[in-house]
Every structure is written in C-alpha cells, then in structure tokens.
Amino acid sequence: MSSSARLVQYGSSDEEDGDSSGSGSGDARSKDTLTSIGPARASSASTAAFARPSAKRRKLSGFVSSTPSPSPSLSTPLAATASSSETKTLAQASAQKTLKPGQIEGDWLCHAFVRVPLCEDVRTCLQSIVKDLVDACNTTEGGGGGEIIQLTVEGIDADAPVQARGTCDGSDNASAAPERRALSDFHISLTRPILVRPHEREEFRRIIRDTLGDHSRFNIHFAKLITLVNDDRSRLFFALEAGMGWEGLHTLTTALNKPLSSAFRAKAYYTEARYHASFASVALPTRSDDSADATARRWERIAGDIDKAHARTLSRCPPFAADCVGIRVGSHVTELFLQPGQSQTVTR
C-alpha cells in the first residue's frame, strides 16, 4: 500500500510438441495411400485409414464446480485457477468466486499481525470518525458522479461492520438500510498476505514463532487518520496510523522479511511502511485509473478534514501494549505473546 495513491499460473497447450504437424501429415498420408493402391483395395484402405484415431489432442475446458464456493477470504482456503482464460470461464460460471493471479486450488492465505485492543477511548473516537465518514458518503463531495458509495466499517464493536450507502444528491438510499455482521480483528499487519500449500502451514507458524519469539513487547500510540489504496487499486481504506511504536513494528517486519522470502518467496513488507489499523473502506471506481485516482484524492481530502476535527481526541487516547502477535493460517489463529525474556503461544 502507498499513502493515498495505492494498499501459478499453469500454461496449457492444445497439443504436445509435434502433434500439430503430425496430425496434418497423417491426413496427407491417408490421401496418398488411397490414390496409389488402386481401385480394388481402396475401400479397405479407406476404412483402415479413417479408423485410425487422430493424433491431435483436444484441449480440455476449465473445470467448473457444480457447487459455487465462496469468495476467498482469511477464513477459508483459496479457490484456484489454471490459467487466465479459465479464470474468465470460472467468473462467468460463478459470480461468487473471486480469483486472483497466482492462486492454486488448496492454497491457504496467511499473515502475521499485532492485535489492537479497543479501549473505551479509542472505541469512542473511532465511532465519531465513522459517523463523519458515513455523513460524507451522503454528500455530493463524498459520493460524486451519481454513484452509490458503500462504506464497510470493521473492528468498531461487536455489532460492526456497518454498511452505509449514500447518493451524490445527499438523499439517503432507503432501500439500503445499514447491515451489521460479524467483525474482523482490529490489527496492524506485519506481513503481506502469503499463499502457502497445505503441507506448509505449520512451517509458516514455526517461522513466525522462531523469528519473533525472543522479541519483547512495546507500546503503540495512534497518531492520525489516513487513507491507503490497496495493491490492485480496487478499494480505499481508512486507517489509524501508528506514531509511537513505529520502530518496534519495523523491527518485527524486518525480522520476518528474509525467512518468509526464503521459505515461500513472499514479498517483503512495504519499503515505505505506514503501520496502520484499518477500520473502514470504500470501493473505487473501475471505469478508469483517472476516475479511481480522483476518487482517492477526494477521500484523502475528506479524511484530512475529519482528522483535524478529531486530532485532539485521538491524541488523548492512551497507548496500548503490542504484546500479542497473531499468526493466521486460513481460519486458524495462533497467538504469540511477547514478554521480556520469554514468550508463550496459545492456539484457538
């Protein structure tokens, strides 16, 4: 992710080497045989020639499950695709399935993170910020272009996230009442999302435990509200950026970069890291990069105004101890508790 601008494929062949030329030469030989053997044997030769199976192999169509699977998420192993052309086939056959480059059937999505406990002060501040963001969704400035903006709020309380929609003319969309569902953990990521095979799951856990097990806990304090765009530029996230504690977080991510790259060819964490806990997001327009950039800049400006309005309240929120590293493998989370001189793990 970059601030306010940005957050195996199998090749298949229609035929083996030489099949194409072999198939063509086979037809030619059949014709030569029929013209050279004479009338008496033409019938039997024709039967024998055309009974021979063709050497050309048919290309199999992409596999499509009869039961659509849910979109990949942190809680489920990822769906798969064999090639980019098959991705289109799967997408057309199942709207619920979201496929990304590099995904293979059976892959597990993993990442490591620092848990962020929500004290009452931080919770109250976040709720006020979210209210302002929801209000911005229902204004011309927030919506823009007549599009319905969807705000997904995460990690605020047990009843979140809330989806709020608004239109550019400021009127509420009465048919889209706020929806509440189970929240995801409020956290600060220490790694990018990493895909591992089933037999590599324990190896991922072991690397995190062995690498971070000797680290001591430290304090973190949120400095300000920021916006970040994910890598594929499909969503813009609202997040609280860490001020105090940046060095401790950087130490953890730097320690993980090399072993994770060696074991899984994982990308290193972002060079210009902005450690943050995201709590809301909006979808960016897909019409063009220009429209996505314009929307991102508009929300960056809105977030800047909201940050100024809540800066004093946020600064008064107490710091929290970064003493728990979460190790997520699919739906399973292992907790590594960092303490001076020792660590312990708890799996749930």
Coordinates of C-alpha atoms in Angstrom, one line a residue:
M1 CA 0.0 0.0 0.0
S2 CA 1.1 3.6 -0.6
S3 CA -0.4 6.6 1.0
S4 CA -3.5 8.0 -0.7
A5 CA -2.4 6.7 -4.0
R6 CA -2.2 2.9 -3.6
L7 CA -2.8 -0.8 0.0
V8 CA 0.6 -20.1 -10.7
Q9 CA -0.4 -19.9 -13.5
Y10 CA -0.2 -23.1 -15.4
G11 CA 0.3 -22.8 -19.1
S12 CA -1.8 -25.3 -21.1
S13 CA -1.2 -26.4 -24.7
D14 CA -3.7 -27.7 -27.2
E15 CA -1.2 -30.4 -28.2
E16 CA 2.2 -31.9 -27.4
D17 CA 5.2 -30.9 -29.5
G18 CA 4.9 -32.2 -33.0
D19 CA 1.2 -33.1 -32.7
S20 CA 0.1 -30.3 -35.0
S21 CA 2.4 -31.3 -37.7
G22 CA 1.9 -35.0 -37.1
S23 CA -1.9 -34.6 -37.4
G24 CA -1.5 -32.8 -40.7
S25 CA 1.0 -35.4 -42.2
G26 CA -1.3 -38.2 -41.1
D27 CA -4.1 -36.9 -43.3
A28 CA -1.8 -36.4 -46.2
R29 CA -0.5 -40.0 -45.9
S30 CA -4.1 -41.3 -45.9
K31 CA -4.8 -39.4 -49.1
D32 CA -1.6 -40.6 -50.8
T33 CA -2.5 -44.2 -49.8
L34 CA -5.9 -44.0 -51.4
T35 CA -4.6 -42.6 -54.6
S36 CA -1.8 -45.1 -55.0
I37 CA -3.2 -48.5 -54.1
G38 CA -5.7 -48.9 -56.9
P39 CA -9.5 -49.4 -57.1
A40 CA -9.6 -52.9 -55.7
R41 CA -8.1 -52.0 -52.3
A42 CA -9.4 -48.5 -52.0
S43 CA -12.4 -49.4 -49.9
S44 CA -10.5 -51.5 -47.3
A45 CA -7.7 -49.0 -47.2
S46 CA -10.1 -46.1 -46.7
T47 CA -11.7 -47.9 -43.8
A48 CA -8.4 -48.6 -42.2
A49 CA -7.1 -45.1 -42.7
F50 CA -10.2 -43.3 -41.3
A51 CA -10.5 -45.8 -38.4
R52 CA -7.1 -44.6 -37.0
P53 CA -7.6 -42.1 -34.2
S54 CA -6.3 -38.6 -34.8
A55 CA -3.0 -37.6 -33.1
K56 CA -4.4 -34.1 -32.3
R57 CA -5.4 -33.8 -28.7
R58 CA -8.4 -31.9 -27.7
K59 CA -8.0 -29.0 -25.2
L60 CA -10.0 -29.6 -22.0
S61 CA -12.2 -26.8 -20.9
G62 CA -11.7 -25.2 -17.5
F63 CA -13.1 -27.1 -14.5
V64 CA -16.2 -25.5 -13.1
S65 CA -17.6 -26.8 -9.8
S66 CA -21.3 -27.6 -9.7
T67 CA -21.4 -26.0 -6.3
P68 CA -20.2 -22.4 -6.2
S69 CA -17.6 -21.8 -3.5
P70 CA -17.5 -18.5 -1.5
S71 CA -15.1 -15.8 -2.4
P72 CA -11.6 -16.3 -0.9
S73 CA -11.0 -14.7 2.5
L74 CA -8.9 -15.1 5.5
S75 CA -11.3 -17.7 6.9
T76 CA -11.2 -20.1 4.0
P77 CA -8.7 -21.9 1.8
L78 CA -8.4 -20.1 -1.5
A79 CA -10.1 -21.2 -4.8
A80 CA -7.9 -21.8 -7.8
T81 CA -7.4 -21.2 -11.4
A82 CA -5.3 -23.0 -14.0
S83 CA -4.9 -20.1 -16.5
S84 CA -6.1 -16.6 -17.2
S85 CA -8.5 -17.9 -19.9
E86 CA -10.0 -20.3 -17.4
T87 CA -10.4 -17.5 -14.9
K88 CA -12.9 -15.9 -17.2
T89 CA -14.8 -19.2 -17.6
L90 CA -15.0 -19.6 -13.8
A91 CA -16.0 -16.0 -13.3
Q92 CA -18.8 -16.3 -15.8
A93 CA -20.0 -19.6 -14.3
S94 CA -19.9 -18.5 -10.7
A95 CA -20.3 -14.8 -9.7
Q96 CA -19.5 -15.7 -6.1
K97 CA -16.0 -16.9 -6.9
T98 CA -13.2 -14.3 -7.0
L99 CA -9.9 -15.4 -8.5
K100 CA -6.6 -13.7 -8.4
P101 CA -3.3 -14.3 -10.2
G102 CA -1.1 -16.9 -8.5
Q103 CA -3.9 -18.7 -6.7
I104 CA -4.0 -22.5 -6.9
E105 CA -6.6 -24.8 -5.5
G106 CA -5.9 -25.7 -1.9
D107 CA -3.8 -22.6 -1.2
W108 CA -4.1 -21.2 2.3
L109 CA -4.0 -17.4 2.9
C110 CA -1.7 -16.5 5.8
H111 CA -0.4 -13.4 7.5
A112 CA 1.0 -12.2 10.8
F113 CA -0.3 -9.2 12.7
V114 CA -0.3 -7.3 16.0
R115 CA -3.6 -7.4 17.8
V116 CA -5.0 -4.0 18.7
P117 CA -7.2 -3.9 21.8
L118 CA -10.1 -1.4 21.7
C119 CA -10.2 0.5 24.9
E120 CA -13.2 2.8 25.5
D121 CA -11.4 6.0 24.5
V122 CA -10.3 4.5 21.1
R123 CA -13.7 3.0 20.5
T124 CA -15.5 6.3 21.2
C125 CA -13.1 8.2 18.9
L126 CA -13.5 5.7 16.1
Q127 CA -17.3 5.8 16.3
S128 CA -17.2 9.6 15.9
I129 CA -14.9 9.3 12.9
V130 CA -17.1 6.6 11.4
K131 CA -20.1 8.8 11.8
D132 CA -18.4 11.6 9.9
L133 CA -17.4 9.2 7.2
V134 CA -20.9 7.9 6.8
D135 CA -22.1 11.5 6.6
A136 CA -19.6 12.1 3.9
C137 CA -21.0 9.2 1.9
N138 CA -24.3 11.0 1.8
T139 CA -23.0 14.2 0.3
T140 CA -22.0 15.4 -3.1
E141 CA -18.4 15.6 -2.1
G142 CA -18.3 12.0 -0.8
G143 CA -20.4 10.3 -3.4
G144 CA -19.7 12.2 -6.6
G145 CA -20.7 11.2 -10.1
G146 CA -24.1 9.9 -9.0
E147 CA -22.6 6.6 -7.8
I148 CA -23.7 4.9 -4.7
I149 CA -20.8 4.7 -2.2
Q150 CA -20.6 1.7 0.1
L151 CA -18.7 2.2 3.4
T152 CA -17.7 -1.0 5.2
V153 CA -16.8 -0.5 8.8
E154 CA -14.7 -3.1 10.6
G155 CA -13.5 -3.7 14.1
I156 CA -15.5 -1.0 15.9
D157 CA -17.7 -3.1 18.1
A158 CA -19.4 -6.5 18.3
D159 CA -22.2 -5.3 16.1
A160 CA -20.0 -4.0 13.3
P161 CA -19.2 -3.8 10.4
V162 CA -21.9 -1.4 9.2
Q163 CA -22.5 -0.8 5.5
A164 CA -23.9 2.6 4.8
R165 CA -24.8 3.9 1.4
G166 CA -25.5 7.4 0.1
T167 CA -26.1 9.2 -3.2
C168 CA -24.5 12.2 -4.7
D169 CA -27.6 14.4 -4.1
G170 CA -27.4 13.9 -0.4
S171 CA -30.5 11.8 -0.1
D172 CA -30.5 8.5 1.8
N173 CA -30.9 5.3 0.0
A174 CA -33.9 4.0 1.9
S175 CA -33.7 0.5 0.3
A176 CA -30.2 0.0 1.6
A177 CA -30.5 0.1 5.4
P178 CA -27.3 -0.4 7.4
E179 CA -26.3 -4.0 7.5
R180 CA -24.5 -5.5 10.6
R181 CA -22.4 -8.6 10.6
A182 CA -19.5 -10.2 12.4
L183 CA -16.4 -8.1 12.5
S184 CA -12.8 -9.0 11.7
D185 CA -10.0 -8.4 14.2
F186 CA -8.7 -4.9 14.6
H187 CA -5.0 -5.3 13.9
I188 CA -1.8 -3.9 12.5
S189 CA -0.3 -6.2 9.7
L190 CA 3.3 -7.3 10.0
T191 CA 3.4 -9.2 6.6
R192 CA 1.7 -9.1 3.3
P193 CA -0.9 -11.8 2.6
I194 CA 1.0 -15.0 1.8
L195 CA -0.2 -18.1 0.0
V196 CA 1.0 -21.5 1.3
R197 CA 0.3 -25.1 0.4
P198 CA -1.4 -27.3 2.9
H199 CA 1.8 -29.1 3.9
E200 CA 3.5 -25.7 4.5
R201 CA 1.0 -24.4 7.1
E202 CA 3.0 -25.5 10.1
E203 CA 6.2 -24.2 8.6
F204 CA 4.6 -20.7 8.4
R205 CA 3.7 -20.8 12.0
R206 CA 7.1 -22.1 13.0
I207 CA 8.9 -19.3 11.2
I208 CA 6.8 -16.6 12.9
R209 CA 7.3 -18.2 16.3
D210 CA 11.0 -18.8 15.9
T211 CA 11.7 -15.3 14.5
L212 CA 9.6 -13.2 16.9
G213 CA 9.7 -15.4 20.0
D214 CA 12.6 -13.5 21.6
H215 CA 11.2 -10.1 21.0
S216 CA 9.9 -8.0 23.8
R217 CA 6.6 -6.2 23.9
F218 CA 6.4 -2.4 23.3
N219 CA 3.8 0.4 23.3
I220 CA 1.9 1.8 20.3
H221 CA 0.0 5.0 20.0
F222 CA -2.1 6.1 17.0
A223 CA -1.1 9.4 15.5
K224 CA -3.7 10.3 12.9
L225 CA -6.3 9.2 10.4
I226 CA -5.0 8.3 6.9
T227 CA -6.2 6.8 3.7
L228 CA -4.5 4.0 1.8
V229 CA -5.3 2.3 -1.5
N230 CA -4.7 -1.5 -1.9
D231 CA -2.4 -3.0 -4.4
D232 CA -5.0 -3.7 -7.1
R233 CA -6.5 -0.2 -6.7
S234 CA -9.9 -1.6 -6.1
R235 CA -10.6 -0.2 -2.6
L236 CA -9.5 2.7 -0.4
F237 CA -9.1 2.1 3.3
F238 CA -9.4 4.4 6.2
A239 CA -7.0 3.6 9.0
L240 CA -5.3 4.9 12.1
E241 CA -1.6 5.2 11.6
A242 CA 0.9 4.3 14.4
G243 CA 3.2 7.1 15.6
M244 CA 4.8 5.9 18.8
G245 CA 5.8 2.2 18.3
W246 CA 6.8 2.6 14.6
E247 CA 10.4 1.4 15.4
G248 CA 9.1 -1.7 17.2
L249 CA 6.8 -2.6 14.4
H250 CA 9.6 -2.0 11.8
T251 CA 11.9 -4.3 13.8
L252 CA 9.3 -7.1 13.6
T253 CA 8.6 -6.8 9.9
T254 CA 12.2 -6.5 9.0
A255 CA 13.0 -9.7 11.0
L256 CA 10.3 -11.6 9.1
N257 CA 11.1 -10.5 5.6
K258 CA 14.1 -12.8 4.9
P259 CA 12.8 -16.1 6.3
L260 CA 9.4 -15.7 4.7
S261 CA 11.0 -14.9 1.4
S262 CA 13.3 -17.9 1.6
A263 CA 10.5 -20.3 2.5
F264 CA 7.6 -19.0 0.4
R265 CA 9.1 -16.4 -1.9
A266 CA 6.9 -13.9 -0.1
K267 CA 7.3 -10.3 -1.0
A268 CA 8.9 -8.1 1.7
Y269 CA 6.7 -5.8 3.6
Y270 CA 6.3 -2.3 2.1
T271 CA 9.5 -0.4 1.8
E272 CA 7.9 2.9 3.0
A273 CA 5.9 1.1 5.7
R274 CA 3.0 3.0 7.2
Y275 CA 1.9 0.8 10.0
H276 CA -1.8 1.1 10.5
A277 CA -5.0 -0.5 11.7
S278 CA -7.7 -0.1 9.0
F279 CA -11.4 0.1 10.1
A280 CA -13.3 1.2 7.0
S281 CA -13.1 1.1 3.2
V282 CA -14.9 2.2 0.1
A283 CA -14.8 0.7 -3.4
L284 CA -13.0 2.8 -6.0
P285 CA -14.5 3.3 -9.5
T286 CA -13.5 0.7 -12.1
R287 CA -14.1 2.9 -15.2
S288 CA -10.5 4.1 -15.4
D289 CA -7.4 4.8 -13.4
D290 CA -8.2 8.6 -13.7
S291 CA -11.5 8.2 -12.0
A292 CA -10.1 6.0 -9.3
D293 CA -7.3 8.5 -8.6
A294 CA -9.8 11.3 -8.5
T295 CA -12.0 9.5 -6.0
A296 CA -8.9 8.6 -3.9
R297 CA -7.8 12.2 -3.8
R298 CA -11.3 13.3 -2.8
W299 CA -11.5 10.9 0.1
E300 CA -7.9 11.8 1.1
R301 CA -9.1 15.4 1.4
I302 CA -12.2 14.4 3.4
A303 CA -10.2 12.2 5.7
G304 CA -7.8 15.1 6.3
D305 CA -10.6 17.3 7.4
I306 CA -12.0 14.6 9.7
D307 CA -8.6 14.0 11.1
K308 CA -8.2 17.7 12.1
A309 CA -11.6 17.6 13.7
H310 CA -10.7 14.6 15.9
A311 CA -6.9 15.1 16.3
R312 CA -7.2 16.3 19.9
T313 CA -9.4 13.4 20.9
L314 CA -7.2 10.9 19.2
S315 CA -4.1 12.3 20.9
R316 CA -5.6 11.8 24.3
C317 CA -6.3 8.1 23.7
P318 CA -3.8 6.0 25.8
P319 CA -1.2 3.9 24.1
F320 CA -1.6 0.1 24.1
A321 CA 0.9 -2.7 24.6
A322 CA 1.9 -4.6 21.5
D323 CA 2.2 -7.9 23.4
C324 CA 0.3 -10.3 21.1
V325 CA 1.2 -11.4 17.6
G326 CA -1.5 -13.2 15.7
I327 CA -0.5 -15.9 13.2
R328 CA -3.4 -16.6 10.9
V329 CA -3.5 -19.6 8.6
G330 CA -6.9 -19.8 7.0
S331 CA -9.4 -19.6 9.8
H332 CA -7.0 -20.8 12.4
V333 CA -5.2 -18.2 14.6
T334 CA -2.2 -18.9 16.8
E335 CA -1.3 -16.2 19.3
L336 CA 2.3 -15.5 20.3
F337 CA 2.5 -13.4 23.4
L338 CA 5.7 -11.4 23.6
Q339 CA 7.1 -10.7 27.1
P340 CA 10.5 -9.6 28.4
G341 CA 12.8 -12.6 28.1
Q342 CA 10.1 -15.2 27.2
S343 CA 7.1 -15.9 25.0
Q344 CA 4.2 -18.3 25.1
T345 CA 1.8 -19.5 22.4
V346 CA -2.0 -20.1 22.6
T347 CA -4.0 -21.6 19.8
R348 CA -7.7 -21.2 19.3

